[in-house]
Tab-separated table of C-alpha atoms in Angstrom:
chain	number	residue	atom	x	y	z
A	8	MET	CA	135.516	196.233	125.657
A	9	ASP	CA	132.927	197.858	128.101
A	10	HIS	CA	131.819	195.584	130.729
A	11	SER	CA	130.061	198.386	132.877
A	12	PRO	CA	127.538	197.518	135.235
A	13	THR	CA	124.963	199.076	133.074
A	14	LEU	CA	124.803	196.062	130.957
A	15	LYS	CA	122.180	193.572	131.971
A	16	GLN	CA	123.217	189.823	132.351
A	17	THR	CA	121.097	186.676	131.530
A	18	PRO	CA	120.646	183.850	133.811
A	19	LEU	CA	123.260	182.038	131.646
A	20	HIS	CA	126.058	184.573	131.963
A	21	ALA	CA	128.341	182.732	134.290
A	22	LEU	CA	128.193	179.615	132.100
A	23	HIS	CA	129.045	181.744	128.959
A	24	LEU	CA	132.333	182.919	130.866
A	25	SER	CA	132.798	179.224	132.011
A	26	LEU	CA	132.597	178.219	128.349
A	27	GLY	CA	135.122	180.815	127.235
A	28	ALA	CA	132.730	183.126	125.415
A	29	LYS	CA	133.680	186.483	123.971
A	30	MET	CA	131.086	188.823	125.374
A	31	VAL	CA	129.893	191.938	123.568
A	32	PRO	CA	127.177	194.488	124.364
A	33	PHE	CA	123.867	193.608	122.540
A	34	ALA	CA	120.530	195.228	123.072
A	35	GLY	CA	121.744	196.415	126.686
A	36	TYR	CA	123.018	192.893	127.481
A	37	ASP	CA	126.418	191.406	128.039
A	38	MET	CA	126.008	188.535	125.399
A	39	PRO	CA	128.303	185.967	123.799
A	40	VAL	CA	129.070	186.756	120.279
A	41	GLN	CA	131.198	183.573	119.829
A	42	TYR	CA	132.765	180.730	121.705
A	43	PRO	CA	136.262	179.233	121.074
A	44	MET	CA	135.147	177.072	118.312
A	45	GLY	CA	134.566	180.330	116.279
A	46	VAL	CA	131.804	181.850	114.359
A	47	MET	CA	132.117	179.797	111.140
A	48	LYS	CA	132.146	176.369	112.860
A	49	GLU	CA	129.342	177.329	115.018
A	50	HIS	CA	127.312	178.087	112.115
A	51	LEU	CA	128.271	174.747	110.418
A	52	GLN	CA	127.699	173.074	113.775
A	53	THR	CA	124.173	173.912	113.765
A	54	ARG	CA	123.322	173.044	110.274
A	55	ALA	CA	125.123	169.624	110.825
A	56	ALA	CA	124.029	168.634	114.323
A	57	SER	CA	122.846	171.089	116.881
A	58	GLY	CA	123.577	174.299	118.570
A	59	LEU	CA	122.307	175.944	121.733
A	60	PHE	CA	121.726	179.621	121.930
A	61	ASP	CA	121.119	181.991	124.992
A	62	VAL	CA	118.052	184.154	123.741
A	63	SER	CA	117.079	184.820	127.262
A	64	HIS	CA	117.468	188.735	126.391
A	65	MET	CA	114.284	188.644	124.562
A	66	GLY	CA	111.033	189.746	126.149
A	67	GLN	CA	108.510	186.812	127.039
A	68	VAL	CA	105.176	188.857	127.766
A	69	ILE	CA	101.876	187.236	129.045
A	70	VAL	CA	98.577	189.199	127.548
A	71	ARG	CA	95.383	188.288	129.613
A	72	GLY	CA	91.869	189.464	129.080
A	73	THR	CA	88.521	187.990	130.484
A	74	SER	CA	88.982	185.158	127.838
A	75	TYR	CA	91.236	184.088	124.884
A	76	GLU	CA	88.931	185.772	122.674
A	77	ASP	CA	89.089	189.319	124.333
A	78	ALA	CA	92.755	189.086	124.417
A	79	ALA	CA	93.206	188.111	120.831
A	80	ARG	CA	90.459	190.786	119.390
A	81	ALA	CA	92.628	193.417	121.625
A	82	LEU	CA	95.835	192.246	120.090
A	83	GLU	CA	94.568	192.383	116.730
A	84	THR	CA	94.092	196.140	116.993
A	85	LEU	CA	97.973	196.322	117.050
A	86	VAL	CA	98.926	193.521	114.666
A	87	PRO	CA	97.585	192.861	111.006
A	88	VAL	CA	97.541	189.018	111.913
A	89	ASP	CA	94.909	186.519	112.665
A	90	ILE	CA	95.045	186.006	116.362
A	91	LEU	CA	91.529	185.024	116.892
A	92	GLY	CA	91.963	182.064	114.439
A	93	LEU	CA	94.986	180.883	116.177
A	94	LYS	CA	94.471	177.369	117.680
A	95	PRO	CA	95.431	176.597	121.221
A	96	GLY	CA	99.194	175.335	121.406
A	97	ARG	CA	100.062	177.179	118.179
A	98	GLN	CA	102.240	179.946	117.408
A	99	ARG	CA	102.244	182.472	114.722
A	100	TYR	CA	104.842	185.311	113.497
A	101	GLY	CA	103.530	188.823	113.515
A	102	PHE	CA	104.537	192.536	113.881
A	103	PHE	CA	103.377	195.860	115.424
A	104	THR	CA	102.731	198.395	112.833
A	105	ALA	CA	103.180	202.030	113.356
A	106	ASP	CA	100.650	204.622	112.143
A	107	ASN	CA	102.770	205.222	108.860
A	108	GLY	CA	102.306	201.428	108.104
A	109	GLY	CA	106.032	200.822	109.140
A	110	ILE	CA	107.111	198.119	111.511
A	111	LEU	CA	107.592	198.947	115.266
A	112	ASP	CA	108.878	195.221	116.082
A	113	ASP	CA	108.346	191.899	114.942
A	114	LEU	CA	107.133	189.101	117.467
A	115	MET	CA	106.129	185.525	117.806
A	116	ILE	CA	102.300	185.167	119.330
A	117	THR	CA	101.207	181.994	120.712
A	118	ASN	CA	97.647	180.950	121.831
A	119	ARG	CA	98.136	179.645	125.403
A	120	GLY	CA	94.377	178.259	125.671
A	121	ASP	CA	93.093	181.091	128.271
A	122	HIS	CA	95.848	183.737	127.442
A	123	LEU	CA	98.611	184.949	125.015
A	124	LEU	CA	102.177	184.496	124.934
A	125	VAL	CA	104.162	187.279	122.972
A	126	VAL	CA	107.695	187.086	122.600
A	127	VAL	CA	109.399	190.309	121.540
A	128	ASN	CA	112.845	191.474	120.465
A	129	ALA	CA	115.290	192.621	123.234
A	130	ALA	CA	115.949	196.000	121.841
A	131	CYS	CA	112.203	196.722	121.568
A	132	LYS	CA	111.187	195.146	124.874
A	133	GLU	CA	110.366	198.513	126.957
A	134	GLN	CA	108.634	200.231	124.056
A	135	ASP	CA	106.642	197.114	123.140
A	136	LEU	CA	105.479	196.765	126.920
A	137	ALA	CA	104.327	200.331	126.987
A	138	HIS	CA	102.724	200.044	123.614
A	139	MET	CA	100.764	197.138	124.597
A	140	LYS	CA	99.831	198.390	128.050
A	141	ALA	CA	98.595	201.646	126.642
A	142	HIS	CA	96.476	200.189	123.763
A	143	LEU	CA	95.227	196.675	125.072
A	144	ALA	CA	92.557	198.066	127.215
A	145	GLY	CA	91.007	195.596	129.766
A	146	CYS	CA	94.090	193.266	129.239
A	147	GLU	CA	96.669	192.556	131.757
A	148	VAL	CA	99.987	192.755	130.359
A	149	THR	CA	102.887	191.204	132.220
A	150	LEU	CA	106.628	190.827	131.181
A	151	LEU	CA	107.867	187.433	132.795
A	152	GLU	CA	111.121	188.653	134.427
A	153	ASP	CA	112.075	185.371	136.087
A	154	ARG	CA	112.437	183.272	132.925
A	155	ALA	CA	115.324	182.330	130.519
A	156	LEU	CA	114.899	181.443	126.806
A	157	LEU	CA	117.091	179.049	125.139
A	158	ALA	CA	117.074	178.060	121.506
A	159	LEU	CA	118.139	174.407	120.434
A	160	GLN	CA	118.787	174.239	116.760
A	161	GLY	CA	119.695	171.839	114.091
A	162	PRO	CA	119.166	168.368	112.672
A	163	SER	CA	119.548	166.602	115.977
A	164	ALA	CA	117.683	169.028	118.046
A	165	GLU	CA	114.595	166.673	118.399
A	166	LYS	CA	116.781	163.756	119.461
A	167	LEU	CA	118.519	165.751	122.036
A	168	LEU	CA	115.162	167.153	123.545
A	169	ALA	CA	113.670	164.053	123.321
A	170	SER	CA	116.423	162.324	125.686
A	171	LEU	CA	115.064	164.793	128.374
A	172	TRP	CA	111.372	165.057	127.283
A	173	ALA	CA	109.856	162.338	125.134
A	174	GLY	CA	106.879	164.717	123.905
A	175	ALA	CA	109.580	166.497	121.748
A	176	ALA	CA	109.171	163.936	119.058
A	177	ASP	CA	105.359	164.741	118.607
A	178	MET	CA	105.559	168.213	117.931
A	179	ILE	CA	105.567	169.950	114.273
A	180	PHE	CA	106.707	173.726	113.281
A	181	MET	CA	105.310	176.306	115.489
A	182	ASP	CA	103.436	173.976	117.983
A	183	VAL	CA	103.823	175.137	121.519
A	184	ARG	CA	103.806	172.559	124.469
A	185	ASP	CA	104.096	172.660	128.454
A	186	ALA	CA	106.526	170.099	129.740
A	187	SER	CA	108.220	169.327	133.033
A	188	ILE	CA	111.856	168.889	132.357
A	189	LEU	CA	114.602	168.174	135.054
A	190	GLY	CA	111.901	169.468	137.471
A	191	ALA	CA	111.214	172.460	135.745
A	192	ASP	CA	107.880	174.000	134.037
A	193	CYS	CA	109.139	174.603	130.621
A	194	ILE	CA	107.197	176.237	127.670
A	195	ILE	CA	108.529	174.616	124.502
A	196	SER	CA	107.928	175.910	120.869
A	197	ARG	CA	109.085	174.005	117.749
A	198	SER	CA	110.665	177.163	116.019
A	199	GLY	CA	113.667	179.188	115.897
A	200	TYR	CA	115.856	181.619	113.815
A	201	SER	CA	118.340	179.561	112.059
A	202	GLY	CA	116.388	177.913	109.120
A	203	GLU	CA	116.919	174.399	110.981
A	204	ASP	CA	114.492	172.322	112.564
A	205	GLY	CA	114.682	173.090	116.298
A	206	PHE	CA	112.901	174.392	119.499
A	207	GLU	CA	112.694	177.333	121.771
A	208	ILE	CA	112.501	176.685	125.502
A	209	SER	CA	111.386	179.019	128.167
A	210	VAL	CA	112.804	177.868	131.452
A	211	PRO	CA	112.721	179.274	134.976
A	212	ALA	CA	115.688	181.360	135.474
A	213	ASP	CA	116.991	179.337	138.477
A	214	LYS	CA	117.025	176.083	136.253
A	215	ALA	CA	118.359	177.640	133.339
A	216	GLU	CA	122.059	176.638	133.659
A	217	GLU	CA	121.081	173.050	134.596
A	218	PHE	CA	118.982	172.848	131.524
A	219	ALA	CA	121.744	174.211	129.276
A	220	LYS	CA	124.328	171.969	130.647
A	221	ALA	CA	122.177	168.768	130.261
A	222	LEU	CA	121.924	169.809	126.596
A	223	LEU	CA	125.505	170.568	126.286
A	224	ALA	CA	126.376	167.163	127.768
A	225	HIS	CA	125.454	165.712	124.374
A	226	PRO	CA	128.710	165.583	122.003
A	227	GLU	CA	126.352	166.818	119.164
A	228	CYS	CA	125.520	169.825	120.878
A	229	GLU	CA	127.615	173.101	121.097
A	230	PRO	CA	127.052	176.385	122.346
A	231	ILE	CA	126.541	179.038	119.580
A	232	GLY	CA	126.861	183.098	119.770
A	233	LEU	CA	125.217	185.785	118.193
A	234	GLY	CA	127.812	185.877	115.250
A	235	ALA	CA	126.710	182.418	113.950
A	236	ARG	CA	122.900	183.417	114.735
A	237	ASP	CA	123.202	186.174	112.489
A	238	SER	CA	124.782	184.224	109.521
A	239	LEU	CA	122.222	181.556	109.927
A	240	ARG	CA	119.282	183.631	109.901
A	241	LEU	CA	120.578	185.535	106.896
A	242	GLU	CA	120.994	182.447	104.886
A	243	ALA	CA	117.434	181.490	105.860
A	244	GLY	CA	116.229	184.967	104.646
A	245	LEU	CA	114.967	185.944	108.196
A	246	CYS	CA	114.660	189.781	109.106
A	247	LEU	CA	116.596	191.202	111.863
A	248	TYR	CA	114.624	194.078	113.341
A	249	GLY	CA	116.390	197.369	113.133
A	250	ASN	CA	118.316	196.182	109.945
A	251	ASP	CA	116.040	194.634	107.298
A	252	ILE	CA	112.779	196.241	108.922
A	253	ASP	CA	111.869	199.291	110.829
A	254	THR	CA	109.326	201.961	111.016
A	255	THR	CA	110.489	203.196	107.561
A	256	THR	CA	109.404	199.649	106.017
A	257	SER	CA	106.077	198.481	105.413
A	258	PRO	CA	105.313	194.654	105.793
A	259	VAL	CA	104.462	194.564	101.994
A	260	GLU	CA	107.662	196.271	101.158
A	261	ALA	CA	109.448	193.951	103.438
A	262	SER	CA	108.124	190.841	101.540
A	263	LEU	CA	106.208	189.875	104.571
A	264	GLU	CA	102.760	189.781	103.303
A	265	TRP	CA	102.682	185.894	103.918
A	266	ALA	CA	102.522	186.720	107.597
A	267	MET	CA	99.313	188.724	107.112
A	268	GLN	CA	96.407	186.128	106.870
A	269	LYS	CA	93.611	186.548	104.335
A	270	VAL	CA	90.835	187.443	106.926
A	271	ARG	CA	93.102	190.579	107.992
A	272	ARG	CA	93.814	191.677	104.366
A	273	PRO	CA	91.854	194.125	102.424
A	274	GLY	CA	88.798	192.536	101.489
A	275	GLY	CA	88.939	189.980	104.571
A	276	GLU	CA	86.277	189.819	107.093
A	277	ARG	CA	88.436	191.413	109.733
A	278	ALA	CA	90.475	193.648	107.415
A	279	GLY	CA	92.058	196.930	108.698
A	280	GLY	CA	91.393	198.139	112.349
A	281	TYR	CA	95.286	198.228	113.205
A	282	PRO	CA	97.768	201.369	113.040
A	283	GLY	CA	98.458	201.975	109.479
A	284	ALA	CA	96.190	199.802	107.709
A	285	ASP	CA	95.507	202.340	104.960
A	286	ARG	CA	98.982	202.498	104.006
A	287	ILE	CA	99.236	198.733	104.017
A	288	ALA	CA	95.977	198.357	101.985
A	289	GLU	CA	97.441	200.648	99.423
A	290	ASP	CA	100.667	198.445	99.057
A	291	PHE	CA	98.600	195.422	98.576
A	292	ALA	CA	96.490	197.446	95.888
A	293	THR	CA	99.135	199.347	93.914
A	294	GLY	CA	102.161	197.098	94.763
A	295	PRO	CA	104.823	198.632	96.954
A	296	VAL	CA	107.369	201.115	95.693
A	297	ARG	CA	110.440	198.936	96.783
A	298	ARG	CA	110.994	195.317	97.912
A	299	ARG	CA	113.046	193.351	100.234
A	300	VAL	CA	115.174	190.868	98.225
A	301	GLY	CA	118.075	188.487	98.608
A	302	LEU	CA	121.189	189.702	97.053
A	303	LYS	CA	124.252	187.364	95.902
A	304	PRO	CA	127.397	189.144	95.774
A	305	GLU	CA	129.811	187.727	92.723
A	306	GLY	CA	133.350	186.566	94.148
A	307	LYS	CA	134.131	186.090	97.651
A	308	ALA	CA	133.809	189.460	99.617
A	309	PRO	CA	131.044	190.088	101.654
A	310	VAL	CA	128.815	193.298	101.013
A	311	ARG	CA	127.952	194.631	104.485
A	312	ALA	CA	124.785	196.597	105.644
A	313	HIS	CA	124.437	200.258	104.650
A	314	ALA	CA	126.531	199.646	101.192
A	315	VAL	CA	124.565	201.739	98.715
A	316	LEU	CA	122.881	199.814	95.833
A	317	TYR	CA	123.109	201.149	92.171
A	318	ALA	CA	121.507	200.277	88.996
A	319	GLU	CA	124.773	200.883	87.004
A	320	ASP	CA	128.266	200.293	88.057
A	321	SER	CA	128.739	204.151	88.394
A	322	PRO	CA	127.813	206.629	91.216
A	323	GLU	CA	124.704	208.232	88.877
A	324	SER	CA	122.154	205.484	89.533
A	325	PRO	CA	121.446	205.039	93.427
A	326	ILE	CA	118.633	202.615	93.973
A	327	GLY	CA	118.447	201.300	97.381
A	328	GLU	CA	120.768	199.906	100.208
A	329	VAL	CA	122.027	196.654	101.432
A	330	THR	CA	120.235	195.889	105.087
A	331	SER	CA	122.065	192.748	106.134
A	332	GLY	CA	125.429	191.215	104.567
A	333	THR	CA	127.719	188.698	105.793
A	334	PHE	CA	129.615	185.247	104.479
A	335	GLY	CA	127.357	182.391	104.339
A	336	PRO	CA	129.253	179.343	105.477
A	337	SER	CA	126.612	176.832	104.279
A	338	VAL	CA	126.375	178.748	100.914
A	339	GLU	CA	130.252	179.134	100.785
A	340	GLY	CA	129.883	182.609	99.579
A	341	PRO	CA	128.738	185.936	100.582
A	342	VAL	CA	124.733	186.449	101.119
A	343	ALA	CA	123.053	189.828	101.579
A	344	MET	CA	119.624	191.491	101.475
A	345	GLY	CA	118.467	194.843	100.982
A	346	TYR	CA	115.597	196.884	99.272
A	347	VAL	CA	115.556	197.638	95.416
A	348	PRO	CA	112.924	199.540	93.456
A	349	ALA	CA	109.815	196.908	92.647
A	350	ALA	CA	110.912	196.822	88.863
A	351	LEU	CA	114.350	195.479	89.856
A	352	ALA	CA	113.100	192.850	92.505
A	353	GLU	CA	112.741	189.968	90.030
A	354	PRO	CA	115.396	187.311	90.641
A	355	GLY	CA	118.282	187.418	88.197
A	356	THR	CA	118.290	191.269	88.119
A	357	ARG	CA	121.936	192.543	88.298
A	358	VAL	CA	122.703	195.369	90.705
A	359	PHE	CA	125.903	196.958	92.025
A	360	ALA	CA	126.962	197.776	95.632
A	361	GLU	CA	129.736	200.578	96.251
A	362	VAL	CA	132.254	198.923	98.373
A	363	ARG	CA	135.385	201.105	99.342
A	364	GLY	CA	135.241	203.014	95.920
A	365	LYS	CA	134.516	199.930	93.632
A	366	TYR	CA	131.153	198.932	92.364
A	367	LEU	CA	130.788	195.136	93.085
A	368	PRO	CA	127.912	193.342	90.935
A	369	LEU	CA	125.142	191.516	92.665
A	370	THR	CA	122.446	189.242	91.629
A	371	VAL	CA	118.971	189.496	93.010
A	372	THR	CA	118.120	186.182	94.482
A	373	ALA	CA	114.852	184.609	95.843
A	374	LEU	CA	114.965	184.049	99.573
A	375	PRO	CA	115.960	181.939	101.280
A	376	PHE	CA	119.525	180.956	100.351
A	377	ILE	CA	119.491	177.454	101.933
A	378	THR	CA	116.334	175.182	102.123
A	379	PRO	CA	114.730	175.297	105.630
A	380	THR	CA	114.251	171.878	107.386
A	381	TYR	CA	111.292	172.738	109.543
A	382	LYS	CA	109.281	169.877	110.574
A	383	ARG	CA	105.700	170.623	109.193
């Protein structure tokens, strides 16, 4: 394994090593892929009790204009999402679109009262920052370099966080609050990437380890690596940038039109005005050529990303490809997502994936594979 000094480290790096984590390079960082418990148990731990994830590799970016409204209007020129209508202390999922209507990155956007907090993916952090600095005229765009980001996920997440900060119990899904916890100024959002109720907590870097240890001191909380993070989000039908969405996929093809509010859609009062708006309007009008769908392989063998999909069990009829695939511990079987022609996107449709020369049957399935437990 390459532990060359070129890999960045999060503020929790020493803690991961002390917990026996297996470290791997991910998005330029040395990150824990699993702990001694193993991916399967870490996954089930998160669904049954709670798990703590280090997501400090993500980019936390402040966007400040002369007012919130200014910053929101500016950001709406880059995302097809209603930022102006976002209430203070609320967060919304969104994405930067490219001129061709594809997706440059997906992100979380929060109204922080007088400014915006935008959380972007680690692999896209530098380009997202440059993109915002180039296009958000009159706004100050600042990457928060000195903060860690922790995700506490699972049914007991509220109880655990409430033991350190009583306000946790009053938050609902996508709420964002400020809190002083263990003497640290934290920004807490009730959200995550697991399909479970939970929180993402932005903490000053020098307080991150103390904070993590306080949560891990609970017998119900275990550290969770990137391996289980991937299987949890896949069961929850959530996209991974670079796999399920990228610059070749439009938001409508990616089945993300729910994230574009009516006011920003064709015919809405602030329709368009962002990169690729014409292409996306066309997808809304005529329906996309292809769709991201859930795929349930028959049998126990997982079908991995990049497996080619076919309409029949022979090489003559390629129709698309699998973009994410693994074994789903909670579903007790393999799960996958991928793109198929719109005509074949109906749940119940049978398709085939080529795996080592064999054509394995899969059923197109509604997403998610599990029932999310967000507190609404």
